[in-house]
mmCIF file with all atom_site columns, C-alpha atoms and ligand atoms in Angstrom:
data_model
loop_
_atom_site.group_PDB
_atom_site.id
_atom_site.type_symbol
_atom_site.label_atom_id
_atom_site.label_alt_id
_atom_site.label_comp_id
_atom_site.label_asym_id
_atom_site.label_entity_id
_atom_site.label_seq_id
_atom_site.pdbx_PDB_ins_code
_atom_site.Cartn_x
_atom_site.Cartn_y
_atom_site.Cartn_z
_atom_site.occupancy
_atom_site.B_iso_or_equiv
_atom_site.pdbx_formal_charge
_atom_site.auth_seq_id
_atom_site.auth_comp_id
_atom_site.auth_asym_id
_atom_site.auth_atom_id
_atom_site.pdbx_PDB_model_num
ATOM   1   C  CA  . MET A 1 1   ? -13.061 -35.612 -28.346 1.00 46.00 ? 693 MET A CA  1
ATOM   2   C  CA  . PHE A 1 2   ? -10.131 -36.010 -25.981 1.00 50.00 ? 694 PHE A CA  1
ATOM   3   C  CA  . ARG A 1 3   ? -8.939  -32.620 -27.066 1.00 54.00 ? 695 ARG A CA  1
ATOM   4   C  CA  . ALA A 1 4   ? -12.319 -31.001 -26.418 1.00 52.00 ? 696 ALA A CA  1
ATOM   5   C  CA  . ALA A 1 5   ? -12.478 -32.513 -22.941 1.00 51.00 ? 697 ALA A CA  1
ATOM   6   C  CA  . PHE A 1 6   ? -8.931  -31.372 -22.215 1.00 50.00 ? 698 PHE A CA  1
ATOM   7   C  CA  . THR A 1 7   ? -9.719  -27.821 -23.352 1.00 49.00 ? 699 THR A CA  1
ATOM   8   C  CA  . LEU A 1 8   ? -12.869 -27.812 -21.251 1.00 50.00 ? 700 LEU A CA  1
ATOM   9   C  CA  . THR A 1 9   ? -10.927 -28.895 -18.149 1.00 49.00 ? 701 THR A CA  1
ATOM   10  C  CA  . LEU A 1 10  ? -8.370  -26.162 -18.742 1.00 49.00 ? 702 LEU A CA  1
ATOM   11  C  CA  . CYS A 1 11  ? -11.108 -23.557 -19.122 1.00 49.00 ? 703 CYS A CA  1
ATOM   12  C  CA  . LEU A 1 12  ? -12.888 -24.689 -16.005 1.00 51.00 ? 704 LEU A CA  1
ATOM   13  C  CA  . SER A 1 13  ? -9.731  -24.572 -13.906 1.00 54.00 ? 705 SER A CA  1
ATOM   14  C  CA  . GLY A 1 14  ? -9.112  -21.081 -15.282 1.00 56.00 ? 706 GLY A CA  1
ATOM   15  C  CA  . VAL A 1 15  ? -12.567 -20.019 -14.149 1.00 59.00 ? 707 VAL A CA  1
ATOM   16  C  CA  . ALA A 1 16  ? -12.031 -21.592 -10.727 1.00 59.00 ? 708 ALA A CA  1
ATOM   17  C  CA  . LEU A 1 17  ? -8.712  -19.755 -10.321 1.00 70.00 ? 709 LEU A CA  1
ATOM   18  C  CA  . ALA A 1 18  ? -10.235 -16.425 -11.300 1.00 70.00 ? 710 ALA A CA  1
ATOM   19  C  CA  . HIS A 1 19  ? -12.995 -17.069 -8.808  1.00 71.00 ? 711 HIS A CA  1
ATOM   20  C  CA  . ASP A 1 20  ? -10.506 -17.873 -6.030  1.00 90.00 ? 712 ASP A CA  1
ATOM   21  C  CA  . LEU A 1 21  ? -8.546  -14.746 -6.817  1.00 93.00 ? 713 LEU A CA  1
ATOM   22  C  CA  . GLU A 1 22  ? -11.669 -12.594 -6.474  1.00 94.00 ? 714 GLU A CA  1
ATOM   23  C  CA  . ALA A 1 23  ? -12.541 -14.259 -3.172  1.00 95.00 ? 715 ALA A CA  1
ATOM   24  C  CA  . LEU A 1 24  ? -8.982  -13.710 -1.912  1.00 96.00 ? 716 LEU A CA  1
ATOM   25  C  CA  . LYS A 1 25  ? -9.065  -10.043 -2.912  1.00 97.00 ? 717 LYS A CA  1
ATOM   26  C  CA  . LEU A 1 26  ? -12.432 -9.536  -1.258  1.00 97.00 ? 718 LEU A CA  1
ATOM   27  C  CA  . ASP A 1 27  ? -11.305 -11.119 1.986   1.00 96.00 ? 719 ASP A CA  1
ATOM   28  C  CA  . THR A 1 28  ? -7.980  -9.220  1.977   1.00 97.00 ? 720 THR A CA  1
ATOM   29  C  CA  . ARG A 1 29  ? -9.758  -5.903  1.373   1.00 98.00 ? 721 ARG A CA  1
ATOM   30  C  CA  . LYS A 1 30  ? -12.113 -6.607  4.246   1.00 97.00 ? 722 LYS A CA  1
ATOM   31  C  CA  . ASN A 1 31  ? -9.283  -7.277  6.707   1.00 96.00 ? 723 ASN A CA  1
ATOM   32  C  CA  . ALA A 1 32  ? -6.619  -4.814  5.565   1.00 97.00 ? 724 ALA A CA  1
ATOM   33  C  CA  . LEU A 1 33  ? -8.271  -1.717  4.095   1.00 97.00 ? 725 LEU A CA  1
ATOM   34  C  CA  . PRO A 1 34  ? -10.101 -0.321  7.164   1.00 97.00 ? 726 PRO A CA  1
ATOM   35  C  CA  . VAL A 1 35  ? -6.693  0.723   8.535   1.00 97.00 ? 727 VAL A CA  1
ATOM   36  C  CA  . LEU A 1 36  ? -6.253  3.324   5.753   1.00 97.00 ? 728 LEU A CA  1
ATOM   37  C  CA  . PRO A 1 37  ? -9.179  5.698   6.543   1.00 97.00 ? 729 PRO A CA  1
ATOM   38  C  CA  . LYS A 1 38  ? -8.404  5.291   10.256  1.00 97.00 ? 730 LYS A CA  1
ATOM   39  C  CA  . VAL A 1 39  ? -4.903  6.698   9.723   1.00 98.00 ? 731 VAL A CA  1
ATOM   40  C  CA  . VAL A 1 40  ? -6.224  9.544   7.537   1.00 97.00 ? 732 VAL A CA  1
ATOM   41  C  CA  . ALA A 1 41  ? -8.791  10.527  10.190  1.00 98.00 ? 733 ALA A CA  1
ATOM   42  C  CA  . MET A 1 42  ? -6.173  10.354  12.943  1.00 98.00 ? 734 MET A CA  1
ATOM   43  C  CA  . MET A 1 43  ? -3.815  12.474  10.847  1.00 98.00 ? 735 MET A CA  1
ATOM   44  C  CA  . GLN A 1 44  ? -6.472  15.117  10.131  1.00 98.00 ? 736 GLN A CA  1
ATOM   45  C  CA  . GLU A 1 45  ? -7.435  15.304  13.796  1.00 98.00 ? 737 GLU A CA  1
ATOM   46  C  CA  . THR A 1 46  ? -3.861  15.545  15.068  1.00 98.00 ? 738 THR A CA  1
ATOM   47  C  CA  . VAL A 1 47  ? -2.705  18.123  12.497  1.00 97.00 ? 739 VAL A CA  1
ATOM   48  C  CA  . ALA A 1 48  ? -5.786  20.271  13.206  1.00 97.00 ? 740 ALA A CA  1
ATOM   49  C  CA  . GLY A 1 49  ? -5.548  19.930  16.990  1.00 98.00 ? 741 GLY A CA  1
ATOM   50  C  CA  . LYS A 1 50  ? -1.822  19.868  17.701  1.00 97.00 ? 742 LYS A CA  1
ATOM   51  C  CA  . GLY A 1 51  ? -0.045  20.922  14.513  1.00 96.00 ? 743 GLY A CA  1
ATOM   52  C  CA  . ALA A 1 52  ? 2.088   19.077  11.977  1.00 96.00 ? 744 ALA A CA  1
ATOM   53  C  CA  . VAL A 1 53  ? 5.205   18.408  14.072  1.00 97.00 ? 745 VAL A CA  1
ATOM   54  C  CA  . ALA A 1 54  ? 3.081   16.685  16.709  1.00 97.00 ? 746 ALA A CA  1
ATOM   55  C  CA  . ALA A 1 55  ? 1.405   14.647  13.961  1.00 98.00 ? 747 ALA A CA  1
ATOM   56  C  CA  . ILE A 1 56  ? 4.642   12.979  12.808  1.00 98.00 ? 748 ILE A CA  1
ATOM   57  C  CA  . PRO A 1 57  ? 4.036   9.982   15.113  1.00 98.00 ? 749 PRO A CA  1
ATOM   58  C  CA  . VAL A 1 58  ? 0.767   9.236   13.269  1.00 98.00 ? 750 VAL A CA  1
ATOM   59  C  CA  . CYS A 1 59  ? 2.697   8.261   10.127  1.00 97.00 ? 751 CYS A CA  1
ATOM   60  C  CA  . LYS A 1 60  ? 5.733   7.043   12.052  1.00 97.00 ? 752 LYS A CA  1
ATOM   61  C  CA  . ASP A 1 61  ? 4.192   4.949   14.822  1.00 98.00 ? 753 ASP A CA  1
ATOM   62  C  CA  . ALA A 1 62  ? 0.388   4.750   14.664  1.00 98.00 ? 754 ALA A CA  1
ATOM   63  C  CA  . ALA A 1 63  ? 0.099   3.586   11.038  1.00 98.00 ? 755 ALA A CA  1
ATOM   64  C  CA  . PRO A 1 64  ? 2.685   0.764   11.361  1.00 98.00 ? 756 PRO A CA  1
ATOM   65  C  CA  . GLN A 1 65  ? 1.201   -0.159  14.753  1.00 98.00 ? 757 GLN A CA  1
ATOM   66  C  CA  . LEU A 1 66  ? -2.347  -0.485  13.364  1.00 98.00 ? 758 LEU A CA  1
ATOM   67  C  CA  . LEU A 1 67  ? -1.011  -2.625  10.510  1.00 98.00 ? 759 LEU A CA  1
ATOM   68  C  CA  . LYS A 1 68  ? 0.921   -4.756  12.976  1.00 97.00 ? 760 LYS A CA  1
ATOM   69  C  CA  . GLU A 1 69  ? -2.243  -5.340  15.022  1.00 97.00 ? 761 GLU A CA  1
ATOM   70  C  CA  . GLN A 1 70  ? -4.055  -6.503  11.878  1.00 96.00 ? 762 GLN A CA  1
ATOM   71  C  CA  . SER A 1 71  ? -1.054  -8.691  10.997  1.00 97.00 ? 763 SER A CA  1
ATOM   72  C  CA  . VAL A 1 72  ? -1.203  -10.399 14.382  1.00 97.00 ? 764 VAL A CA  1
ATOM   73  C  CA  . LYS A 1 73  ? -4.966  -10.899 14.023  1.00 97.00 ? 765 LYS A CA  1
ATOM   74  C  CA  . THR A 1 74  ? -4.789  -12.380 10.522  1.00 97.00 ? 766 THR A CA  1
ATOM   75  C  CA  . GLY A 1 75  ? -1.337  -13.949 10.334  1.00 97.00 ? 767 GLY A CA  1
ATOM   76  C  CA  . TRP A 1 76  ? -0.598  -11.951 7.170   1.00 98.00 ? 768 TRP A CA  1
ATOM   77  C  CA  . ALA A 1 77  ? 2.340   -9.586  6.723   1.00 98.00 ? 769 ALA A CA  1
ATOM   78  C  CA  . MET A 1 78  ? 1.203   -5.987  6.121   1.00 98.00 ? 770 MET A CA  1
ATOM   79  C  CA  . SER A 1 79  ? 3.205   -2.811  5.567   1.00 98.00 ? 771 SER A CA  1
ATOM   80  C  CA  . ARG A 1 80  ? 3.489   0.377   3.499   1.00 98.00 ? 772 ARG A CA  1
ATOM   81  C  CA  . VAL A 1 81  ? 5.850   0.766   0.550   1.00 98.00 ? 773 VAL A CA  1
ATOM   82  C  CA  . SER A 1 82  ? 6.624   3.632   -1.802  1.00 98.00 ? 774 SER A CA  1
ATOM   83  C  CA  . LEU A 1 83  ? 8.749   4.430   -4.858  1.00 98.00 ? 775 LEU A CA  1
ATOM   84  C  CA  . LYS A 1 84  ? 9.873   7.623   -3.044  1.00 98.00 ? 776 LYS A CA  1
ATOM   85  C  CA  . THR A 1 85  ? 10.421  6.671   0.582   1.00 98.00 ? 777 THR A CA  1
ATOM   86  C  CA  . ARG A 1 86  ? 10.850  8.768   3.672   1.00 98.00 ? 778 ARG A CA  1
ATOM   87  C  CA  . ASN A 1 87  ? 11.868  5.766   5.781   1.00 98.00 ? 779 ASN A CA  1
ATOM   88  C  CA  . GLN A 1 88  ? 14.020  3.590   3.528   1.00 96.00 ? 780 GLN A CA  1
ATOM   89  C  CA  . ALA A 1 89  ? 14.381  0.891   6.172   1.00 96.00 ? 781 ALA A CA  1
ATOM   90  C  CA  . THR A 1 90  ? 10.663  0.124   6.330   1.00 97.00 ? 782 THR A CA  1
ATOM   91  C  CA  . GLY A 1 91  ? 9.205   1.516   3.085   1.00 98.00 ? 783 GLY A CA  1
ATOM   92  C  CA  . THR A 1 92  ? 11.420  0.136   0.316   1.00 98.00 ? 784 THR A CA  1
ATOM   93  C  CA  . PRO A 1 93  ? 9.472   -2.109  -2.086  1.00 98.00 ? 785 PRO A CA  1
ATOM   94  C  CA  . ASP A 1 94  ? 10.801  -5.430  -3.366  1.00 98.00 ? 786 ASP A CA  1
ATOM   95  C  CA  . LEU A 1 95  ? 10.922  -6.038  -7.118  1.00 98.00 ? 787 LEU A CA  1
ATOM   96  C  CA  . TRP A 1 96  ? 7.301   -7.201  -7.470  1.00 98.00 ? 788 TRP A CA  1
ATOM   97  C  CA  . GLU A 1 97  ? 6.058   -4.306  -5.338  1.00 98.00 ? 789 GLU A CA  1
ATOM   98  C  CA  . ALA A 1 98  ? 8.119   -1.747  -7.269  1.00 98.00 ? 790 ALA A CA  1
ATOM   99  C  CA  . ARG A 1 99  ? 6.653   -3.070  -10.535 1.00 98.00 ? 791 ARG A CA  1
ATOM   100 C  CA  . GLN A 1 100 ? 3.106   -2.834  -9.209  1.00 98.00 ? 792 GLN A CA  1
ATOM   101 C  CA  . LEU A 1 101 ? 3.703   0.727   -7.941  1.00 98.00 ? 793 LEU A CA  1
ATOM   102 C  CA  . ALA A 1 102 ? 5.012   1.726   -11.375 1.00 98.00 ? 794 ALA A CA  1
ATOM   103 C  CA  . ASP A 1 103 ? 2.005   0.012   -12.933 1.00 98.00 ? 795 ASP A CA  1
ATOM   104 C  CA  . PHE A 1 104 ? -0.351  1.891   -10.560 1.00 98.00 ? 796 PHE A CA  1
ATOM   105 C  CA  . ASN A 1 105 ? 1.157   5.180   -11.813 1.00 98.00 ? 797 ASN A CA  1
ATOM   106 C  CA  . ILE A 1 106 ? 0.566   4.104   -15.415 1.00 98.00 ? 798 ILE A CA  1
ATOM   107 C  CA  . ARG A 1 107 ? -2.985  2.958   -14.662 1.00 98.00 ? 799 ARG A CA  1
ATOM   108 C  CA  . ALA A 1 108 ? -3.725  6.274   -12.890 1.00 98.00 ? 800 ALA A CA  1
ATOM   109 C  CA  . ALA A 1 109 ? -2.337  8.202   -15.876 1.00 97.00 ? 801 ALA A CA  1
ATOM   110 C  CA  . ASN A 1 110 ? -4.724  6.179   -18.041 1.00 98.00 ? 802 ASN A CA  1
ATOM   111 C  CA  . GLY A 1 111 ? -7.698  7.330   -16.009 1.00 97.00 ? 803 GLY A CA  1
ATOM   112 C  CA  . GLU A 1 112 ? -8.219  4.636   -13.356 1.00 98.00 ? 804 GLU A CA  1
ATOM   113 C  CA  . LYS A 1 113 ? -9.326  5.984   -9.982  1.00 98.00 ? 805 LYS A CA  1
ATOM   114 C  CA  . VAL A 1 114 ? -6.369  6.104   -7.588  1.00 98.00 ? 806 VAL A CA  1
ATOM   115 C  CA  . GLU A 1 115 ? -8.585  5.236   -4.596  1.00 95.00 ? 807 GLU A CA  1
ATOM   116 C  CA  . THR A 1 116 ? -9.477  1.831   -6.018  1.00 96.00 ? 808 THR A CA  1
ATOM   117 C  CA  . LEU A 1 117 ? -6.191  0.794   -7.651  1.00 98.00 ? 809 LEU A CA  1
ATOM   118 C  CA  . GLU A 1 118 ? -5.243  -2.692  -6.485  1.00 98.00 ? 810 GLU A CA  1
ATOM   119 C  CA  . VAL A 1 119 ? -3.564  -5.879  -7.592  1.00 98.00 ? 811 VAL A CA  1
ATOM   120 C  CA  . GLY A 1 120 ? -3.607  -9.445  -6.286  1.00 97.00 ? 812 GLY A CA  1
ATOM   121 C  CA  . GLU A 1 121 ? -1.585  -12.456 -7.452  1.00 97.00 ? 813 GLU A CA  1
ATOM   122 C  CA  . VAL A 1 122 ? -0.900  -15.977 -6.272  1.00 95.00 ? 814 VAL A CA  1
ATOM   123 C  CA  . PHE A 1 123 ? 2.751   -17.080 -6.247  1.00 93.00 ? 815 PHE A CA  1
ATOM   124 C  CA  . THR A 1 124 ? 4.576   -20.233 -5.326  1.00 93.00 ? 816 THR A CA  1
ATOM   125 C  CA  . GLU A 1 125 ? 7.401   -19.499 -2.916  1.00 91.00 ? 817 GLU A CA  1
ATOM   126 C  CA  . ASN A 1 126 ? 9.580   -22.347 -1.668  1.00 92.00 ? 818 ASN A CA  1
ATOM   127 C  CA  . GLY A 1 127 ? 6.938   -24.761 -2.912  1.00 94.00 ? 819 GLY A CA  1
ATOM   128 C  CA  . LYS A 1 128 ? 4.128   -23.058 -0.994  1.00 94.00 ? 820 LYS A CA  1
ATOM   129 C  CA  . PRO A 1 129 ? 1.312   -20.847 -2.349  1.00 94.00 ? 821 PRO A CA  1
ATOM   130 C  CA  . VAL A 1 130 ? 1.286   -17.218 -1.255  1.00 96.00 ? 822 VAL A CA  1
ATOM   131 C  CA  . PHE A 1 131 ? -1.231  -14.489 -2.077  1.00 97.00 ? 823 PHE A CA  1
ATOM   132 C  CA  . ARG A 1 132 ? 0.214   -11.011 -2.518  1.00 98.00 ? 824 ARG A CA  1
ATOM   133 C  CA  . TYR A 1 133 ? -1.994  -7.928  -2.609  1.00 98.00 ? 825 TYR A CA  1
ATOM   134 C  CA  . MET A 1 134 ? -1.360  -4.214  -2.992  1.00 98.00 ? 826 MET A CA  1
ATOM   135 C  CA  . ARG A 1 135 ? -3.653  -1.232  -2.718  1.00 98.00 ? 827 ARG A CA  1
ATOM   136 C  CA  . ALA A 1 136 ? -2.696  2.342   -3.688  1.00 98.00 ? 828 ALA A CA  1
ATOM   137 C  CA  . ILE A 1 137 ? -2.533  5.013   -0.975  1.00 98.00 ? 829 ILE A CA  1
ATOM   138 C  CA  . PRO A 1 138 ? -3.667  8.352   -2.417  1.00 98.00 ? 830 PRO A CA  1
ATOM   139 C  CA  . VAL A 1 139 ? -2.341  11.776  -1.396  1.00 98.00 ? 831 VAL A CA  1
ATOM   140 C  CA  . GLY A 1 140 ? -5.059  13.834  0.296   1.00 97.00 ? 832 GLY A CA  1
ATOM   141 C  CA  . ASP A 1 141 ? -4.990  17.462  1.440   1.00 97.00 ? 833 ASP A CA  1
ATOM   142 C  CA  . VAL A 1 142 ? -3.580  16.737  4.899   1.00 98.00 ? 834 VAL A CA  1
ATOM   143 C  CA  . CYS A 1 143 ? -0.700  14.677  3.458   1.00 98.00 ? 835 CYS A CA  1
ATOM   144 C  CA  . LEU A 1 144 ? 0.690   17.752  1.678   1.00 98.00 ? 836 LEU A CA  1
ATOM   145 C  CA  . LYS A 1 145 ? 1.818   19.238  5.011   1.00 97.00 ? 837 LYS A CA  1
ATOM   146 C  CA  . CYS A 1 146 ? 4.612   16.677  5.106   1.00 98.00 ? 838 CYS A CA  1
ATOM   147 C  CA  . HIS A 1 147 ? 4.729   15.167  1.611   1.00 98.00 ? 839 HIS A CA  1
ATOM   148 C  CA  . GLY A 1 148 ? 3.998   18.255  -0.535  1.00 98.00 ? 840 GLY A CA  1
ATOM   149 C  CA  . PRO A 1 149 ? 6.569   20.362  -2.430  1.00 98.00 ? 841 PRO A CA  1
ATOM   150 C  CA  . VAL A 1 150 ? 9.652   20.769  -0.240  1.00 96.00 ? 842 VAL A CA  1
ATOM   151 C  CA  . GLU A 1 151 ? 9.524   24.595  -0.441  1.00 96.00 ? 843 GLU A CA  1
ATOM   152 C  CA  . SER A 1 152 ? 5.982   24.538  0.997   1.00 96.00 ? 844 SER A CA  1
ATOM   153 C  CA  . ILE A 1 153 ? 6.901   22.609  4.180   1.00 97.00 ? 845 ILE A CA  1
ATOM   154 C  CA  . GLU A 1 154 ? 6.820   24.612  7.440   1.00 95.00 ? 846 GLU A CA  1
ATOM   155 C  CA  . PRO A 1 155 ? 10.441  25.391  8.446   1.00 96.00 ? 847 PRO A CA  1
ATOM   156 C  CA  . ALA A 1 156 ? 10.175  23.881  11.951  1.00 95.00 ? 848 ALA A CA  1
ATOM   157 C  CA  . LEU A 1 157 ? 8.666   20.692  10.518  1.00 97.00 ? 849 LEU A CA  1
ATOM   158 C  CA  . LYS A 1 158 ? 11.245  20.507  7.742   1.00 97.00 ? 850 LYS A CA  1
ATOM   159 C  CA  . GLN A 1 159 ? 14.003  20.733  10.310  1.00 96.00 ? 851 GLN A CA  1
ATOM   160 C  CA  . VAL A 1 160 ? 12.607  17.805  12.312  1.00 97.00 ? 852 VAL A CA  1
ATOM   161 C  CA  . LEU A 1 161 ? 12.113  15.700  9.180   1.00 97.00 ? 853 LEU A CA  1
ATOM   162 C  CA  . GLU A 1 162 ? 15.620  16.462  7.908   1.00 96.00 ? 854 GLU A CA  1
ATOM   163 C  CA  . GLY A 1 163 ? 17.098  15.536  11.276  1.00 96.00 ? 855 GLY A CA  1
ATOM   164 C  CA  . THR A 1 164 ? 15.241  12.209  11.380  1.00 96.00 ? 856 THR A CA  1
ATOM   165 C  CA  . TYR A 1 165 ? 15.284  11.057  7.764   1.00 97.00 ? 857 TYR A CA  1
ATOM   166 C  CA  . PRO A 1 166 ? 18.512  11.534  5.819   1.00 93.00 ? 858 PRO A CA  1
ATOM   167 C  CA  . GLY A 1 167 ? 17.853  10.912  2.110   1.00 94.00 ? 859 GLY A CA  1
ATOM   168 C  CA  . ASP A 1 168 ? 14.116  11.647  2.495   1.00 98.00 ? 860 ASP A CA  1
ATOM   169 C  CA  . ARG A 1 169 ? 12.511  11.384  -0.957  1.00 98.00 ? 861 ARG A CA  1
ATOM   170 C  CA  . ALA A 1 170 ? 8.867   11.655  0.162   1.00 98.00 ? 862 ALA A CA  1
ATOM   171 C  CA  . PHE A 1 171 ? 8.358   15.303  -0.852  1.00 98.00 ? 863 PHE A CA  1
ATOM   172 C  CA  . GLY A 1 172 ? 6.968   16.884  -4.006  1.00 98.00 ? 864 GLY A CA  1
ATOM   173 C  CA  . TYR A 1 173 ? 3.604   15.144  -4.115  1.00 98.00 ? 865 TYR A CA  1
ATOM   174 C  CA  . ALA A 1 174 ? 0.363   16.746  -5.304  1.00 98.00 ? 866 ALA A CA  1
ATOM   175 C  CA  . LYS A 1 175 ? -3.159  15.908  -4.181  1.00 98.00 ? 867 LYS A CA  1
ATOM   176 C  CA  . GLY A 1 176 ? -4.548  12.839  -5.944  1.00 97.00 ? 868 GLY A CA  1
ATOM   177 C  CA  . GLN A 1 177 ? -1.165  11.265  -6.684  1.00 98.00 ? 869 GLN A CA  1
ATOM   178 C  CA  . ILE A 1 178 ? -0.091  7.862   -5.385  1.00 98.00 ? 870 ILE A CA  1
ATOM   179 C  CA  . ARG A 1 179 ? 1.974   8.218   -2.189  1.00 98.00 ? 871 ARG A CA  1
ATOM   180 C  CA  . GLY A 1 180 ? 2.621   4.491   -2.007  1.00 98.00 ? 872 GLY A CA  1
ATOM   181 C  CA  . ALA A 1 181 ? 0.728   1.316   -1.320  1.00 98.00 ? 873 ALA A CA  1
ATOM   182 C  CA  . LEU A 1 182 ? -0.428  -0.983  1.393   1.00 98.00 ? 874 LEU A CA  1
ATOM   183 C  CA  . THR A 1 183 ? 1.150   -4.352  0.733   1.00 98.00 ? 875 THR A CA  1
ATOM   184 C  CA  . VAL A 1 184 ? -0.110  -7.677  2.074   1.00 98.00 ? 876 VAL A CA  1
ATOM   185 C  CA  . ARG A 1 185 ? 1.440   -11.133 1.914   1.00 97.00 ? 877 ARG A CA  1
ATOM   186 C  CA  . ARG A 1 186 ? -0.679  -14.022 3.068   1.00 96.00 ? 878 ARG A CA  1
ATOM   187 C  CA  . PRO A 1 187 ? 0.249   -17.688 3.112   1.00 95.00 ? 879 PRO A CA  1
ATOM   188 C  CA  . LEU A 1 188 ? -2.470  -19.904 1.617   1.00 93.00 ? 880 LEU A CA  1
HETATM 189 C  C1  . LIG B 2 .   ? 2.962   15.314  10.080  1.00 64.08 ? 771 LIG B C1  1
HETATM 190 C  C2  . LIG B 2 .   ? 3.717   14.849  8.949   1.00 64.08 ? 771 LIG B C2  1
HETATM 191 C  C3  . LIG B 2 .   ? 3.089   13.834  8.032   1.00 64.08 ? 771 LIG B C3  1
HETATM 192 C  C4  . LIG B 2 .   ? 1.847   13.900  7.434   1.00 64.08 ? 771 LIG B C4  1
HETATM 193 C  C5  . LIG B 2 .   ? 0.812   15.009  7.551   1.00 64.08 ? 771 LIG B C5  1
HETATM 194 C  C6  . LIG B 2 .   ? 1.748   12.715  6.627   1.00 64.08 ? 771 LIG B C6  1
HETATM 195 N  N1  . LIG B 2 .   ? 2.873   11.948  6.722   1.00 64.08 ? 771 LIG B N1  1
HETATM 196 FE FE1 . LIG B 2 .   ? 3.256   10.213  5.779   1.00 64.08 ? 771 LIG B FE1 1
HETATM 197 N  N2  . LIG B 2 .   ? 5.050   10.069  6.659   1.00 64.08 ? 771 LIG B N2  1
HETATM 198 C  C7  . LIG B 2 .   ? 5.535   10.965  7.594   1.00 64.08 ? 771 LIG B C7  1
HETATM 199 C  C8  . LIG B 2 .   ? 6.728   10.422  8.210   1.00 64.08 ? 771 LIG B C8  1
HETATM 200 C  C9  . LIG B 2 .   ? 7.542   11.073  9.297   1.00 64.08 ? 771 LIG B C9  1
HETATM 201 C  C10 . LIG B 2 .   ? 6.943   9.174   7.589   1.00 64.08 ? 771 LIG B C10 1
HETATM 202 C  C11 . LIG B 2 .   ? 8.060   8.183   7.891   1.00 64.08 ? 771 LIG B C11 1
HETATM 203 C  C12 . LIG B 2 .   ? 7.502   7.199   8.914   1.00 64.08 ? 771 LIG B C12 1
HETATM 204 C  C13 . LIG B 2 .   ? 8.464   6.144   9.376   1.00 64.08 ? 771 LIG B C13 1
HETATM 205 O  O1  . LIG B 2 .   ? 9.476   6.486   10.010  1.00 64.08 ? 771 LIG B O1  1
HETATM 206 O  O2  . LIG B 2 .   ? 8.182   4.955   9.111   1.00 64.08 ? 771 LIG B O2  1
HETATM 207 C  C14 . LIG B 2 .   ? 5.867   8.987   6.637   1.00 64.08 ? 771 LIG B C14 1
HETATM 208 C  C15 . LIG B 2 .   ? 5.739   7.851   5.861   1.00 64.08 ? 771 LIG B C15 1
HETATM 209 C  C16 . LIG B 2 .   ? 4.673   7.586   5.055   1.00 64.08 ? 771 LIG B C16 1
HETATM 210 C  C17 . LIG B 2 .   ? 4.507   6.381   4.283   1.00 64.08 ? 771 LIG B C17 1
HETATM 211 C  C18 . LIG B 2 .   ? 5.441   5.170   4.275   1.00 64.08 ? 771 LIG B C18 1
HETATM 212 C  C19 . LIG B 2 .   ? 6.427   5.177   3.150   1.00 64.08 ? 771 LIG B C19 1
HETATM 213 C  C20 . LIG B 2 .   ? 7.614   6.082   3.376   1.00 64.08 ? 771 LIG B C20 1
HETATM 214 O  O3  . LIG B 2 .   ? 7.756   7.015   2.587   1.00 64.08 ? 771 LIG B O3  1
HETATM 215 O  O4  . LIG B 2 .   ? 8.393   5.862   4.329   1.00 64.08 ? 771 LIG B O4  1
HETATM 216 C  C21 . LIG B 2 .   ? 3.325   6.510   3.614   1.00 64.08 ? 771 LIG B C21 1
HETATM 217 C  C22 . LIG B 2 .   ? 2.705   5.504   2.677   1.00 64.08 ? 771 LIG B C22 1
HETATM 218 C  C23 . LIG B 2 .   ? 2.771   7.787   3.989   1.00 64.08 ? 771 LIG B C23 1
HETATM 219 N  N3  . LIG B 2 .   ? 3.603   8.435   4.858   1.00 64.08 ? 771 LIG B N3  1
HETATM 220 C  C24 . LIG B 2 .   ? 1.542   8.246   3.529   1.00 64.08 ? 771 LIG B C24 1
HETATM 221 C  C25 . LIG B 2 .   ? 0.948   9.407   3.999   1.00 64.08 ? 771 LIG B C25 1
HETATM 222 C  C26 . LIG B 2 .   ? -0.401  9.808   3.627   1.00 64.08 ? 771 LIG B C26 1
HETATM 223 C  C27 . LIG B 2 .   ? -1.295  9.067   2.660   1.00 64.08 ? 771 LIG B C27 1
HETATM 224 C  C28 . LIG B 2 .   ? -0.672  10.955  4.300   1.00 64.08 ? 771 LIG B C28 1
HETATM 225 C  C29 . LIG B 2 .   ? -1.978  11.737  4.321   1.00 64.08 ? 771 LIG B C29 1
HETATM 226 C  C30 . LIG B 2 .   ? -3.133  11.003  4.767   1.00 64.08 ? 771 LIG B C30 1
HETATM 227 C  C31 . LIG B 2 .   ? 0.502   11.276  5.090   1.00 64.08 ? 771 LIG B C31 1
HETATM 228 N  N4  . LIG B 2 .   ? 1.446   10.306  4.887   1.00 64.08 ? 771 LIG B N4  1
HETATM 229 C  C32 . LIG B 2 .   ? 0.629   12.384  5.891   1.00 64.08 ? 771 LIG B C32 1
HETATM 230 C  C33 . LIG B 2 .   ? 4.982   12.179  7.937   1.00 64.08 ? 771 LIG B C33 1
HETATM 231 C  C34 . LIG B 2 .   ? 3.723   12.604  7.572   1.00 64.08 ? 771 LIG B C34 1
#
C-alpha cells in the first residue's frame, strides 16, 4: 500500500515535470525564435540589394544585437554557437552545447527536420534551477554565399573574411545542414 502510494507520487511528479518542461519550451520558443527569421530576411535583403561584403554586418552585428535586445527584455542569456565557428570568441559552445549540437547532427541524419530540432533541460547550478534551451539554425540558400564551400566564395568576400577571422572554420556547408544553434539560458 505504502509502496503503491510512493510509486504514484513519483509518477505524478514525473508528469508535472514533463508538463513544466513543455511550458518552458513553449515560452522560450515564443520569446527567442522570432529573431531567427528576422535575421534571414535581413540577410536576403542586404545580399540582394548591396552584395555579400556589405551583408557581413548582418551576421556580425545585427544578429547578436537582436539577441541582446531580447536578452535585455527577458533577462535570459541568448547567443549563437556552432561546432565550426567563424568567430571563436563568441560562437564556441560549452560542453553541454557541443553535445546537443552533435546530437542535432545525429537526429538530422536519422530524418528529423532540421528546422524544428530543439532541446530543453532543467539543471541545478550553484544550488539554483536553470533552464537551458537550444534550437538548430539551418543553412539556407543565402547562407552559402559566406558559409558554403570555400572554393565557391567570391574572392573579394573571401579576402575580407580571411582578414577578419583567422582560423575561420565556418565554410563547407550545404543547404539544409545545421550551421549552429541558438542557445538560451534562463534562470528559474
Ligand atoms: C555576408 C556573409 C554572411 C552570410 C551571407 C551569412 N553569414 Fe553567418 N556569419 C558571417 C560572419 C562574418 C560571421 C561571424 C560573426 C561574428 O563576428 O560574430 C557569421 C557567423 C554566423 C554564426 C555564429 C557562429 C559562428 O560561426 O561564429 C551563425 C550561427 C551564422 N553565421 C549563421 C548564418 C546563417 C544561418 C546564414 C544564412 C541565413 C548566414 N550565417 C549567412 C557571415 C555571413
